[in-house]
Coordinates of C-alpha atoms and ligand atoms in Angstrom, one line a residue:
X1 CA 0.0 0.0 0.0
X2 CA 1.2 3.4 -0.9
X3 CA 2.5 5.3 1.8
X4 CA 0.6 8.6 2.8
X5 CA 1.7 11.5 4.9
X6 CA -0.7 13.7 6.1
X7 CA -0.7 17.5 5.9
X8 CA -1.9 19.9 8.3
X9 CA -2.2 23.5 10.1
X10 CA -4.1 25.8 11.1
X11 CA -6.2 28.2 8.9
X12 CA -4.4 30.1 6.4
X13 CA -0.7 28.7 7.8
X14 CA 0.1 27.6 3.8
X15 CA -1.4 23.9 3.5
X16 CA -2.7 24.0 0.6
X17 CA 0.7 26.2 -1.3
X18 CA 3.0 23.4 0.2
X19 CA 0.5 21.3 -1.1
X20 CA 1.0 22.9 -4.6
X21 CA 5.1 22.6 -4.0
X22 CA 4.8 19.0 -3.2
X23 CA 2.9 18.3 -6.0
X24 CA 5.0 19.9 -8.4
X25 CA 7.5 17.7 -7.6
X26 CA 6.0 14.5 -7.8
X27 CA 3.9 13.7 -5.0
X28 CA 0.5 12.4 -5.2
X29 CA -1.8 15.3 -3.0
X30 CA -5.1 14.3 -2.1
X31 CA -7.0 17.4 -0.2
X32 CA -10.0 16.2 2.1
X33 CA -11.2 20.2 1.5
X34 CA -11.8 19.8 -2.0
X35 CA -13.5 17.0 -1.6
X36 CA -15.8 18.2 0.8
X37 CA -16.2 20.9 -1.7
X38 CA -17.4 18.2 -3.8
X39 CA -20.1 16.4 -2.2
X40 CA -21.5 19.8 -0.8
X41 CA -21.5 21.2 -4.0
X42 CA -25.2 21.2 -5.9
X43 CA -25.6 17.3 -6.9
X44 CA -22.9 16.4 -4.5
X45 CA -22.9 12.8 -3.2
X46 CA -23.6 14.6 0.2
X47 CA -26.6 17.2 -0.4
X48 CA -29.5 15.1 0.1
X49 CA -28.7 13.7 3.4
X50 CA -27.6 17.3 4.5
X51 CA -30.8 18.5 3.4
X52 CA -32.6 16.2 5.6
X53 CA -30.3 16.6 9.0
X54 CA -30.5 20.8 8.5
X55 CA -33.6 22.0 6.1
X56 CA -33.6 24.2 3.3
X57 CA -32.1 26.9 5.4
X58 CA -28.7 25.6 5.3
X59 CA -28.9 23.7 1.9
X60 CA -31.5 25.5 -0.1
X61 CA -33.8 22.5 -2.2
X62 CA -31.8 22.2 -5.9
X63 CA -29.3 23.7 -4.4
X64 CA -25.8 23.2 -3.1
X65 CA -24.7 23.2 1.3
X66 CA -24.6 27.1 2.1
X67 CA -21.6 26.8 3.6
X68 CA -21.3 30.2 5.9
X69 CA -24.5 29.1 7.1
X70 CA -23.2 25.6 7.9
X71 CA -20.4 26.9 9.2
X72 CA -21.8 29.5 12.0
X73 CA -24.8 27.0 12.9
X74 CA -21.7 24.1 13.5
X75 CA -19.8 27.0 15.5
X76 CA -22.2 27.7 17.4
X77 CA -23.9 24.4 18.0
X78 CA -21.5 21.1 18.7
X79 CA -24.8 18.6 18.1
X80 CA -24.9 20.3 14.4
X81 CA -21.6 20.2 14.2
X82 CA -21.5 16.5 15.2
X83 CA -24.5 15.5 12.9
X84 CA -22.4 17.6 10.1
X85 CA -19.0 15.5 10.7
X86 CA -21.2 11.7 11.0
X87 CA -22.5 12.4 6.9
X88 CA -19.3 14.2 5.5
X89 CA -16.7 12.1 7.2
X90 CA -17.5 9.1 6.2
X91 CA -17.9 10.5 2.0
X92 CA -14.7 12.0 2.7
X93 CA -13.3 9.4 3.9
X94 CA -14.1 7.1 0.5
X95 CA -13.8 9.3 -1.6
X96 CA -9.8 10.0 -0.4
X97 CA -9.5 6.5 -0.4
X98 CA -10.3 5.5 -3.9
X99 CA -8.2 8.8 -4.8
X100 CA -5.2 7.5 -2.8
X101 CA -5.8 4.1 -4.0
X102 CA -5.4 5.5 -7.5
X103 CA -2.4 8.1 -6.8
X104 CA 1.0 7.5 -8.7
X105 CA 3.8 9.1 -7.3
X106 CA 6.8 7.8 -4.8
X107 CA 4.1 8.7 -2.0
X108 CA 0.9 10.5 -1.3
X109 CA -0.1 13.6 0.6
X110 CA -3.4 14.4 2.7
X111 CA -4.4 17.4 3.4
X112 CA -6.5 17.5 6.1
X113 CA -7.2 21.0 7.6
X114 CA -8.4 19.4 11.1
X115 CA -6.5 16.6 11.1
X116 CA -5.7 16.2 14.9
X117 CA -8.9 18.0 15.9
X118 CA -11.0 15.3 14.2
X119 CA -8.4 12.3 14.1
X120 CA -9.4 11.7 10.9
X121 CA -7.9 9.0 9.0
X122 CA -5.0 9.3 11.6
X123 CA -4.5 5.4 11.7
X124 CA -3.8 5.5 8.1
X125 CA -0.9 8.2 7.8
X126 CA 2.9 7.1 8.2
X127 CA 3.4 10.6 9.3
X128 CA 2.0 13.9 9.8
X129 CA 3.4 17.1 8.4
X130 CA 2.5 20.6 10.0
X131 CA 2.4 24.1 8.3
X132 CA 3.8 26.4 11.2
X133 CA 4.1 30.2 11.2
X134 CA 3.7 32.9 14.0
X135 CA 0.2 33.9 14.8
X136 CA 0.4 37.5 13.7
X137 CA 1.6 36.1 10.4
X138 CA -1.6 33.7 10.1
X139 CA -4.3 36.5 11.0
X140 CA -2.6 38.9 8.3
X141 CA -2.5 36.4 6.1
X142 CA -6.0 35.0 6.1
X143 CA -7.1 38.8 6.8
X144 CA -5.9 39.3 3.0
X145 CA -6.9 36.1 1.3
X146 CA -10.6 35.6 2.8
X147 CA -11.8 39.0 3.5
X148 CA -12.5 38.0 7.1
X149 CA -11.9 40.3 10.1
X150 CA -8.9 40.0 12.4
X151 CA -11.3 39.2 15.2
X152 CA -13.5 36.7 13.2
X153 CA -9.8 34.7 12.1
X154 CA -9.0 34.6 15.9
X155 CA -12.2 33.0 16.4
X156 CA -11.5 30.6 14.2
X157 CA -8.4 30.0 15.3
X158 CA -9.3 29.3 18.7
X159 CA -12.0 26.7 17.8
X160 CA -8.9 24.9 16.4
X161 CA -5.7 23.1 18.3
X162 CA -3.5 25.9 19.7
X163 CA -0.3 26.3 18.0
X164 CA 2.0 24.2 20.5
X165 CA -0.6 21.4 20.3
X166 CA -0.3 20.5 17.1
X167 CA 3.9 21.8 17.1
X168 CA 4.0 18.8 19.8
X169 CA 2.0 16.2 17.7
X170 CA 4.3 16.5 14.1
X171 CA 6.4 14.7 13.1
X172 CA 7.4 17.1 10.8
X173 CA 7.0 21.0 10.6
X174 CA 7.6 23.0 7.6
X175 CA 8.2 26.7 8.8
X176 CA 5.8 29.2 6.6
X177 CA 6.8 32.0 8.5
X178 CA 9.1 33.7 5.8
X179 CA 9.1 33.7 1.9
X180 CA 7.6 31.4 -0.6
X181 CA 11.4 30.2 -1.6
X182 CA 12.0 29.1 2.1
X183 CA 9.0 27.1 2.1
X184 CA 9.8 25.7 -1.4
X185 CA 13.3 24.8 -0.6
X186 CA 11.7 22.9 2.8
X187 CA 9.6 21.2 0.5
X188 CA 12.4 20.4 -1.5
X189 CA 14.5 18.4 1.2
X190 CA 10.9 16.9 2.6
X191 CA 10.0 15.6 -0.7
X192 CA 13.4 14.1 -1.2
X193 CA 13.6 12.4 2.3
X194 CA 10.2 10.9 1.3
X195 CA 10.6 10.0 -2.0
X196 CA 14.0 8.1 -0.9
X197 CA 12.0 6.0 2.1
X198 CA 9.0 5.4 -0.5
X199 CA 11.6 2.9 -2.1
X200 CA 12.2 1.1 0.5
Ligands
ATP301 P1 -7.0 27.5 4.6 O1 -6.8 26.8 6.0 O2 -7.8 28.7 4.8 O3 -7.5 26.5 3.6 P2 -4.2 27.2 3.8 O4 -3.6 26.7 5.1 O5 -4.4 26.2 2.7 O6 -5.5 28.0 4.1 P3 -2.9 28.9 1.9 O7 -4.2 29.1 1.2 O8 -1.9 28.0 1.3 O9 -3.2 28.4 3.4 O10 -2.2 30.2 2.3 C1 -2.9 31.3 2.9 C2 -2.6 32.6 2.2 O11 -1.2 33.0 2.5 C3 -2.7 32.5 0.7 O12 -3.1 33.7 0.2 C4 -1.2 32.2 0.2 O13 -1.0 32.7 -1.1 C5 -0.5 33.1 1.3 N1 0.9 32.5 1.6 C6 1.2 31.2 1.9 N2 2.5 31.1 2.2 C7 3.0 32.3 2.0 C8 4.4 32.8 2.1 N3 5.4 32.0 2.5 N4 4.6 34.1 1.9 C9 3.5 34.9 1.5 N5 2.3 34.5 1.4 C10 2.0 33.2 1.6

């Protein structure tokens, strides 16, 4: 079986550029977001048994999962959020298997933005990369990308594993703290170091 690594961090700490690094040098990436992307999308695998669990308010009837909906009704509300995690998982989980299952390279990566938070798929990873940068970093960052408010990324951000949780629980860190080159030249040595035990 094809050995996978699993990649994670917290929001906006640079999963899914590594991702994009790793990939361009050979590895196989599978990302667990996307694929929930998938099956909430309209006439996604997911939709009608989302429809049932939350009503047309949070997936609107032809329609695909309103996901800032779904997202401040699991915030705010653990049982939704539970309910929410028992249908996806278990697509998600398939659905990265038969991708992984079909995946090429010397080795495969997950991406998994909660990965420790919701152990998912953690018996099946050989290891478990983390995106690390400072916190100030992360805020700006996401600030820019998503649009979102300092105070709304913090909230975010505490809902997920503090920073020395999931710094304790890698078995690799690749620091996203400076420039895209440092974190390319990381993935450079990470990929090769894998690549090499993939033959044996
Ligand atoms: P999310 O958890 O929200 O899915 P993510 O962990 O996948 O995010 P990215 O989307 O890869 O994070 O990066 C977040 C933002 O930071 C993006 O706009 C990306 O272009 C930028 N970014 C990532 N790494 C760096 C870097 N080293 N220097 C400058 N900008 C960066």
């Amino acid at each position: 079986m094809k050995r996978v690594v699993g990649l994670t961090g917290g929001i906006g700490s640079g999963k899914s550029t590594a991702a994009d690094m790793l990939a361009a040098l050979g590895a196989s990436v599978v990302d667990a977001d996307e694929i929930s992307r998938g099956l909430t999308a309209a006439g996604g695998a997911a939709v009608p048994a989302l429809r049932e669990a939350f009503g047309e308010a949070i997936v609107p009837r032809e329609g695909a999962l309103d996901r800032a909906a779904m997202r401040s009704l699991a915030f705010s509300d653990p049982r939704a959020r539970a309910r929410l995690e028992s249908i996806l998982h278990p697509l998600i989980r398939e659905e990265a298997a038969r991708r992984l299952a079909a995946a090429t390279g010397p080795y495969a990566v997950l991406v998994v933005p909660l990965l420790f938070e919701t152990g998912f798929q953690a018996g099946r990873l050989e290891r478990v990369v983390v995106v690390d940068l400072p916190e100030e970093l992360q805020v700006s960052r996401t600030v820019e990308r998503s649009g979102l408010d300092p105070r709304e990324v913090r909230a975010i951000m505490a809902a997920q594993w503090p920073r020395w949780r999931r710094l304790q629980a890698a078995d690799e860190v690749l620091w996203n703290g400076g420039g895209l080159g440092e974190l390319r030249a990381q993935c450079e040595r990470l990929h090769a170091r894998l690549a090499a035990r993939a033959g044996n």
